[in-house]
């Protein structure tokens, strides 16, 4: 299965959920928002959201400015 994460291609050997992808990418869950195919996914739904071939995933990290 091929997915795009922030315009980078990733090949996954198995169907996984969004929560597992975040773990595989070693991302902190704090301060991020995620959209799949231009639809924002609520954090409470990450574990139930299964990824599909050719999904376009956008991960946005909140940053603080000063």
PDB file of C-alpha atoms in Angstrom:
ATOM      1  CA  UNK A   1       0.000   0.000   0.000  1.00  0.00           C
ATOM      2  CA  UNK A   2       1.353   3.424  -0.959  1.00  0.00           C
ATOM      3  CA  UNK A   3       0.436   6.580   0.938  1.00  0.00           C
ATOM      4  CA  UNK A   4       1.677  10.142   0.804  1.00  0.00           C
ATOM      5  CA  UNK A   5       2.603  11.899   4.057  1.00  0.00           C
ATOM      6  CA  UNK A   6       3.280  15.617   3.661  1.00  0.00           C
ATOM      7  CA  UNK A   7       4.060  15.020  -0.032  1.00  0.00           C
ATOM      8  CA  UNK A   8       6.520  12.168   0.708  1.00  0.00           C
ATOM      9  CA  UNK A   9       5.769   8.661  -0.511  1.00  0.00           C
ATOM     10  CA  UNK A  10       5.649   5.811   1.989  1.00  0.00           C
ATOM     11  CA  UNK A  11       5.142   2.166   1.209  1.00  0.00           C
ATOM     12  CA  UNK A  12       3.377   0.156   3.897  1.00  0.00           C
ATOM     13  CA  UNK A  13       3.412  -3.628   3.966  1.00  0.00           C
ATOM     14  CA  UNK A  14       0.106  -3.860   5.773  1.00  0.00           C
ATOM     15  CA  UNK A  15      -3.108  -1.988   6.355  1.00  0.00           C
ATOM     16  CA  UNK A  16      -2.691   0.149   9.450  1.00  0.00           C
ATOM     17  CA  UNK A  17      -4.647   2.780  11.285  1.00  0.00           C
ATOM     18  CA  UNK A  18      -3.699   6.418  11.610  1.00  0.00           C
ATOM     19  CA  UNK A  19      -2.550   5.994  15.220  1.00  0.00           C
ATOM     20  CA  UNK A  20      -0.091   3.268  14.193  1.00  0.00           C
ATOM     21  CA  UNK A  21       1.280   5.435  11.363  1.00  0.00           C
ATOM     22  CA  UNK A  22       2.011   8.226  13.839  1.00  0.00           C
ATOM     23  CA  UNK A  23       3.875   5.725  16.019  1.00  0.00           C
ATOM     24  CA  UNK A  24       5.850   4.382  13.046  1.00  0.00           C
ATOM     25  CA  UNK A  25       6.845   7.899  12.037  1.00  0.00           C
ATOM     26  CA  UNK A  26       7.931   8.514  15.649  1.00  0.00           C
ATOM     27  CA  UNK A  27       5.799  11.645  15.916  1.00  0.00           C
ATOM     28  CA  UNK A  28       4.577  13.210  19.118  1.00  0.00           C
ATOM     29  CA  UNK A  29       0.790  13.361  19.253  1.00  0.00           C
ATOM     30  CA  UNK A  30       0.947  16.669  21.060  1.00  0.00           C
ATOM     31  CA  UNK A  31       0.215  19.728  18.957  1.00  0.00           C
ATOM     32  CA  UNK A  32      -0.499  18.017  15.640  1.00  0.00           C
ATOM     33  CA  UNK A  33      -3.511  17.986  13.351  1.00  0.00           C
ATOM     34  CA  UNK A  34      -4.028  15.406  10.619  1.00  0.00           C
ATOM     35  CA  UNK A  35      -6.069  15.415   7.428  1.00  0.00           C
ATOM     36  CA  UNK A  36      -6.571  12.497   5.074  1.00  0.00           C
ATOM     37  CA  UNK A  37      -7.597  13.399   1.538  1.00  0.00           C
ATOM     38  CA  UNK A  38      -8.390  16.957   2.703  1.00  0.00           C
ATOM     39  CA  UNK A  39     -10.644  15.815   5.567  1.00  0.00           C
ATOM     40  CA  UNK A  40      -9.515  16.622   9.112  1.00  0.00           C
ATOM     41  CA  UNK A  41      -9.550  13.559  11.356  1.00  0.00           C
ATOM     42  CA  UNK A  42     -10.478  14.076  15.008  1.00  0.00           C
ATOM     43  CA  UNK A  43      -7.846  12.824  17.431  1.00  0.00           C
ATOM     44  CA  UNK A  44     -10.453  10.557  19.034  1.00  0.00           C
ATOM     45  CA  UNK A  45     -10.853   8.793  15.656  1.00  0.00           C
ATOM     46  CA  UNK A  46      -7.171   8.152  14.894  1.00  0.00           C
ATOM     47  CA  UNK A  47      -7.219   4.571  16.202  1.00  0.00           C
ATOM     48  CA  UNK A  48     -10.348   3.672  14.191  1.00  0.00           C
ATOM     49  CA  UNK A  49      -9.246   5.370  10.959  1.00  0.00           C
ATOM     50  CA  UNK A  50      -7.794   2.755   8.607  1.00  0.00           C
ATOM     51  CA  UNK A  51      -5.479   3.977   5.881  1.00  0.00           C
ATOM     52  CA  UNK A  52      -6.119   3.046   2.269  1.00  0.00           C
ATOM     53  CA  UNK A  53      -3.890   2.786  -0.771  1.00  0.00           C
ATOM     54  CA  UNK A  54      -3.098   6.206  -2.254  1.00  0.00           C
ATOM     55  CA  UNK A  55      -4.302   8.173   0.773  1.00  0.00           C
ATOM     56  CA  UNK A  56      -2.903  11.696   0.913  1.00  0.00           C
ATOM     57  CA  UNK A  57      -2.057  12.463   4.546  1.00  0.00           C
ATOM     58  CA  UNK A  58      -1.206  15.938   5.757  1.00  0.00           C
ATOM     59  CA  UNK A  59       0.292  16.332   9.234  1.00  0.00           C
ATOM     60  CA  UNK A  60       0.479  19.856  10.600  1.00  0.00           C
ATOM     61  CA  UNK A  61       2.651  20.605  13.630  1.00  0.00           C
ATOM     62  CA  UNK A  62       1.687  23.596  15.766  1.00  0.00           C
ATOM     63  CA  UNK A  63       4.620  25.852  16.610  1.00  0.00           C
ATOM     64  CA  UNK A  64       4.967  28.738  18.989  1.00  0.00           C
ATOM     65  CA  UNK A  65       6.329  32.031  17.852  1.00  0.00           C
ATOM     66  CA  UNK A  66       7.612  34.965  19.722  1.00  0.00           C
TER      67      UNK A  66
END
